[in-house]
CSV table of C-alpha atoms and ligand atoms in Angstrom, one decimal:
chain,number,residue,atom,x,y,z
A,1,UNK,CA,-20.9,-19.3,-18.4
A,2,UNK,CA,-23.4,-16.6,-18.1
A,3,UNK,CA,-26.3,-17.6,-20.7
A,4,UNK,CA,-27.9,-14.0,-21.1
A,5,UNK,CA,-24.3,-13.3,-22.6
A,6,UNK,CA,-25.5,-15.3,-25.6
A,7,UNK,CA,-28.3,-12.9,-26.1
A,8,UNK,CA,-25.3,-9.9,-26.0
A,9,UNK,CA,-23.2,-11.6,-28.4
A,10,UNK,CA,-26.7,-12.5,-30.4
A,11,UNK,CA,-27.2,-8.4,-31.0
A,12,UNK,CA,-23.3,-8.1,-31.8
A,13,UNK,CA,-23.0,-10.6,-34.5
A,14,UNK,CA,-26.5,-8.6,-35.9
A,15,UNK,CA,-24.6,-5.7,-36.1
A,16,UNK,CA,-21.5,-7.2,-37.4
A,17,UNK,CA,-23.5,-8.3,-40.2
A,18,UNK,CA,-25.4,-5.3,-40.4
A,19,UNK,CA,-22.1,-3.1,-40.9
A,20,UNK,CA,-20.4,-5.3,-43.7
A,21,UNK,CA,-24.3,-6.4,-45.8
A,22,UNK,CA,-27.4,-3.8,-44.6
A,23,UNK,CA,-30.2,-6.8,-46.1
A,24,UNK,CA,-28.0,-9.4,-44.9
A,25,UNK,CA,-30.7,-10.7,-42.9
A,26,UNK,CA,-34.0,-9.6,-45.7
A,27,UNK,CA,-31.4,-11.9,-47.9
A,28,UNK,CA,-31.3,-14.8,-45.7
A,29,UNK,CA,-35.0,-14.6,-45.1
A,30,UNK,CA,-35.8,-15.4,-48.7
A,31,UNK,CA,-34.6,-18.8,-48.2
A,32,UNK,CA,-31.8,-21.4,-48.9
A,33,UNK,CA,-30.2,-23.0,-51.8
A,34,UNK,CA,-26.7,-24.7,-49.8
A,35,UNK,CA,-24.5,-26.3,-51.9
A,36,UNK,CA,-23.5,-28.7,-49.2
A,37,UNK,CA,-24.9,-31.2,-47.0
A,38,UNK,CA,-22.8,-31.9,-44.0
A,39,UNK,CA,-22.9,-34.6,-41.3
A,40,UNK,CA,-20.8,-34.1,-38.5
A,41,UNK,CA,-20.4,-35.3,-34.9
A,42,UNK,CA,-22.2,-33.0,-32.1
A,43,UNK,CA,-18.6,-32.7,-30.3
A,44,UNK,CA,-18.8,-29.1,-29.3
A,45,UNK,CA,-15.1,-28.5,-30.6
A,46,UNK,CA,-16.0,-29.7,-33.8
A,47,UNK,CA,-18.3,-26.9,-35.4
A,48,UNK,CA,-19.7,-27.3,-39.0
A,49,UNK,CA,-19.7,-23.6,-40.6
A,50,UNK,CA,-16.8,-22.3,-38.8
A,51,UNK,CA,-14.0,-24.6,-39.7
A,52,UNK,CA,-14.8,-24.6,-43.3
A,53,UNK,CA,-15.7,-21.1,-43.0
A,54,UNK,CA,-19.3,-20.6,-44.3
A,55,UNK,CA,-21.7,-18.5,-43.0
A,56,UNK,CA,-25.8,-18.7,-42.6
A,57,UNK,CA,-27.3,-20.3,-45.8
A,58,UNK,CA,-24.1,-22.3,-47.0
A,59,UNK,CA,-24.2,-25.8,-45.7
A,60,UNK,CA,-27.0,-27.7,-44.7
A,61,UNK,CA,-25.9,-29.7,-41.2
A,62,UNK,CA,-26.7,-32.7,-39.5
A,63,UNK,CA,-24.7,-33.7,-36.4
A,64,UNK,CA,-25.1,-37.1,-33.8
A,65,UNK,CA,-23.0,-39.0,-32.0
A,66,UNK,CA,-20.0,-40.0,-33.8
A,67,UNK,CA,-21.2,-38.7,-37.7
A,68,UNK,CA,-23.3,-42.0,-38.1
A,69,UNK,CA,-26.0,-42.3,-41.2
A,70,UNK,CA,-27.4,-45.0,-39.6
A,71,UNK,CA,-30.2,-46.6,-42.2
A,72,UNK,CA,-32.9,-47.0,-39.8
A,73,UNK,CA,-32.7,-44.0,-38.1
A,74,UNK,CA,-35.6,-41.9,-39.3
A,75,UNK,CA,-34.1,-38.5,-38.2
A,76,UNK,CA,-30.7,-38.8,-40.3
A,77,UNK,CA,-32.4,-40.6,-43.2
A,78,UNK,CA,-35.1,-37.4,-43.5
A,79,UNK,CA,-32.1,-35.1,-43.3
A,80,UNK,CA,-30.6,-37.1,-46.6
A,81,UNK,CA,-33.7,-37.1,-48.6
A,82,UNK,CA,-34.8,-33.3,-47.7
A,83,UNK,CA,-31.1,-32.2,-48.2
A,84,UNK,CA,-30.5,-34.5,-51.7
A,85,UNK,CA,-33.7,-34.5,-52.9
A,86,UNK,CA,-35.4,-31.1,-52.5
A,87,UNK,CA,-32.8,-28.8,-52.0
A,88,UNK,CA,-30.4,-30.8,-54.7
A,89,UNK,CA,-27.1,-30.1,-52.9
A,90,UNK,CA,-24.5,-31.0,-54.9
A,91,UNK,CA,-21.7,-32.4,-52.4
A,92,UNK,CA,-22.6,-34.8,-49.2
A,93,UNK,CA,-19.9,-34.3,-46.3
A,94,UNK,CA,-19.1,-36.7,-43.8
A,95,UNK,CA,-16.8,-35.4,-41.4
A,96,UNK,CA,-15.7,-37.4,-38.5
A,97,UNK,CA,-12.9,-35.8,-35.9
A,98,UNK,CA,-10.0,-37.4,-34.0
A,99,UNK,CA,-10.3,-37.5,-30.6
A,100,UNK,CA,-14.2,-38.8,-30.9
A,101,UNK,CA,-15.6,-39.4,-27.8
A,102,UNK,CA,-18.3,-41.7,-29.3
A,103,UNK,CA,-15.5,-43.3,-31.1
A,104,UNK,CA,-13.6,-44.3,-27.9
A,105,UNK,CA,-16.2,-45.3,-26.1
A,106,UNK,CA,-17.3,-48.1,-28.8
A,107,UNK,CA,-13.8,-49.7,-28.7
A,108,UNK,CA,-14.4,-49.6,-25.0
A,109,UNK,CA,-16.7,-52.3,-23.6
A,110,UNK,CA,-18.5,-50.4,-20.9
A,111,UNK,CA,-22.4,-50.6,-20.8
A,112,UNK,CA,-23.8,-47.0,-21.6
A,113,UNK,CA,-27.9,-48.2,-21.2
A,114,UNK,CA,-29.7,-46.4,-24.2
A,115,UNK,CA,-26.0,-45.6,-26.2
A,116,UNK,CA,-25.1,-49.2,-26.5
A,117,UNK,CA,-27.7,-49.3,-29.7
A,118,UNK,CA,-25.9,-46.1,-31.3
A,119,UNK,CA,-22.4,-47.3,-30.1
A,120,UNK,CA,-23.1,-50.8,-31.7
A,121,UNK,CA,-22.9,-49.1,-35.7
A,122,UNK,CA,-19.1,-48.3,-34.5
A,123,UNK,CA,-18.4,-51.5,-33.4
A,124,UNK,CA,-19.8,-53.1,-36.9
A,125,UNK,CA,-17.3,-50.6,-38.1
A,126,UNK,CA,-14.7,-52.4,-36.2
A,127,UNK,CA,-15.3,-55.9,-36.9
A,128,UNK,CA,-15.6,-55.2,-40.9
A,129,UNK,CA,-12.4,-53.8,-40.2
A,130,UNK,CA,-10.7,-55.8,-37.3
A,131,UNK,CA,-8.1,-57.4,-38.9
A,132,UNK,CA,-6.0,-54.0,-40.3
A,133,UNK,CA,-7.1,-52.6,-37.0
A,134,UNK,CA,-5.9,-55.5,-34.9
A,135,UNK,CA,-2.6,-55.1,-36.5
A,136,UNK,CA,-2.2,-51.8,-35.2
A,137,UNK,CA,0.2,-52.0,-31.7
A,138,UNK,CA,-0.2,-48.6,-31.0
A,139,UNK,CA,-3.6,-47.6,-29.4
A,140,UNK,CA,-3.9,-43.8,-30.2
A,141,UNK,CA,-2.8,-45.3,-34.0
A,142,UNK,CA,-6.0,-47.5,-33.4
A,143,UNK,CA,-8.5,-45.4,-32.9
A,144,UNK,CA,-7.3,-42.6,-35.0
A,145,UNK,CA,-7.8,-45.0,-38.4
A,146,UNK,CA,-11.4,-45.9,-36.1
A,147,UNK,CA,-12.5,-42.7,-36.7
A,148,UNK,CA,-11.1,-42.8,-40.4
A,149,UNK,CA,-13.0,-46.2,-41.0
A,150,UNK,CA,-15.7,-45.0,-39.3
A,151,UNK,CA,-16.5,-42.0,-41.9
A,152,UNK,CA,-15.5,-44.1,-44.5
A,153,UNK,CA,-18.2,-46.7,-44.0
A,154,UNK,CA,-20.9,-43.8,-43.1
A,155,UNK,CA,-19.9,-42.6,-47.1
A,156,UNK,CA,-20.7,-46.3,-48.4
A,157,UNK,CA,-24.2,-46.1,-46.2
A,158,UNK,CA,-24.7,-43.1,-47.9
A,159,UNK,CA,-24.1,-44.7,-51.2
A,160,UNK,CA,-26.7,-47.5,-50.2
A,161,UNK,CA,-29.9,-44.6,-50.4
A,162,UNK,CA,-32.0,-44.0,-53.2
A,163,UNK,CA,-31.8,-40.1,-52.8
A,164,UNK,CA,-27.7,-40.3,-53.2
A,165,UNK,CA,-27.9,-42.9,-56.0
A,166,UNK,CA,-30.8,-41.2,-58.0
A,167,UNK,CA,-28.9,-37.4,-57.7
A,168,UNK,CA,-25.5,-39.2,-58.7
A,169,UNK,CA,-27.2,-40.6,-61.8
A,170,UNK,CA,-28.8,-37.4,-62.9
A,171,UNK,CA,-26.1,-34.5,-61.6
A,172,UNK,CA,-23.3,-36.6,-60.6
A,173,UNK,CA,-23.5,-35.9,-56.8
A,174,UNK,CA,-20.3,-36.3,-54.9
A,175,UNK,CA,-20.0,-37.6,-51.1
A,176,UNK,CA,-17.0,-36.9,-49.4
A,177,UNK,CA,-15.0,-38.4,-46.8
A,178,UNK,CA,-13.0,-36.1,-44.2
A,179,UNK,CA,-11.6,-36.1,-40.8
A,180,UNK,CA,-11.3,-32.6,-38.5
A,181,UNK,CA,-7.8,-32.9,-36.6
A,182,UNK,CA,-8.9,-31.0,-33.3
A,183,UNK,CA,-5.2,-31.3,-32.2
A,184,UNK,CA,-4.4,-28.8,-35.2
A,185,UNK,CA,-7.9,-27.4,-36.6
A,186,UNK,CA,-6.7,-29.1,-40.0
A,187,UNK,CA,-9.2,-30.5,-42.1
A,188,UNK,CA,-8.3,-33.6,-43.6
A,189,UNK,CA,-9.8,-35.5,-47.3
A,190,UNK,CA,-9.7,-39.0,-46.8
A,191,UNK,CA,-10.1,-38.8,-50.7
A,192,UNK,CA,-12.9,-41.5,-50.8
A,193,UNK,CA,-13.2,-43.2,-53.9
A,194,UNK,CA,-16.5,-42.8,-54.4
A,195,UNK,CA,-16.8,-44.0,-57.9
A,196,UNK,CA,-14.9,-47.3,-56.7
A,197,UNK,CA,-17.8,-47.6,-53.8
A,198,UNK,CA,-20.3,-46.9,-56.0
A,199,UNK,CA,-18.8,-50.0,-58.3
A,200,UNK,CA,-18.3,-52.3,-56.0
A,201,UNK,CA,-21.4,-52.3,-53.8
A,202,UNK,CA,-24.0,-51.3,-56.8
A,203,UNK,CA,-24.5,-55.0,-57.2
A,204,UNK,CA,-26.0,-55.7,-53.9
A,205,UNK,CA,-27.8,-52.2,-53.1
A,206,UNK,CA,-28.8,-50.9,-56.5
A,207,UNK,CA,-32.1,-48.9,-56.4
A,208,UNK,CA,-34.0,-47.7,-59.4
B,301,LIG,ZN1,-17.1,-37.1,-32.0
């Protein structure tokens, strides 16, 4: 990979944009008001705007390791508030991918120094769900409903913040549970209950 190509397909996409929108970018420059806030894995294959195809100013992103909203972590949790809070989207994404290399390496039990913290929020993943997942025989099975667990239970930590609870109270904020199939580019709803979550787990994490 050449990196000065970037800068040459930097000045292309410009005047791309240019051609089809001539204050495409005096637009953009005004500000942002996305719709969407969506919290992905950093896998390189796995590309927020692009396979939901929305452009600059659409969607509001937030990728790590393995699509985690991981309670303590200061970084993720800003990116809620900022996102729920003051820019009121109206939709919360979390979109996990087959194939997750973060994924496989938590239902592996190799020591990765500084990961093993990170991978450790998978594996609670797994024991909460270790006896339908110990059922399954077939290991590619396995970790596919992994990574389908895994975004499941990143919705219900969603469910467990003020922000997400205060903006489904007063303009009935959805999150949303999906899975990106890499092997076919298909996007996949996991059709999260989300009311049901919010039920079931208000009598433990309620916040006013
Ligand atoms: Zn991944």
């Amino acid at each position: 990979m050449n990196i000065d190509n970037v800068f040459k397909n930097n000045e292309t996409w410009i005047k791309d944009k240019l051609a089809i929108e001539p204050d495409y970018f005096e637009k953009l420059g005004k500000g942002q008001n996305p719709e969407l806030l969506y919290i992905g894995c950093s896998d390189s294959r796995v590309t927020a705007e692009d396979l939901m195809g929305l452009g600059p100013g659409e969607v509001f992103v937030h990728r790590n390791i393995a699509n985690m909203v991981v309670g303590t972590d200061a970084n993720g949790m800003s990116v809620v508030n900022y996102a729920v809070t003051h820019l009121k989207v109206n939709h919360v994404v979390v979109c996990g991918h087959y194939a997750c290399g973060g994924v496989k390496a938590a239902m592996e039990s190799a020591d990765l120094g500084v990961l093993n913290g990170w991978l450790r929020n998978i594996r609670d993943v797994y024991r909460m769900h270790k006896d339908e997942l110990n059922a399954i025989k077939c290991e590619e099975k396995k970790y596919d409903r992994l990574v389908e667990l895994n975004v499941q239970e990143q919705c219900v930590n969603l469910i467990k913040t003020a922000a997400v609870q205060k903006a489904y109270r007063e303009r009935g904020l959805k999150v949303h549970g999906w899975v990106f199939d890499v092997h076919t580019g298909k996007l996949i709803d996991l059709k999260i209950d989300f009311d049901k979550y919010l039920k079931d787990i208000m009598e433990i994490y309620h916040l006013d």
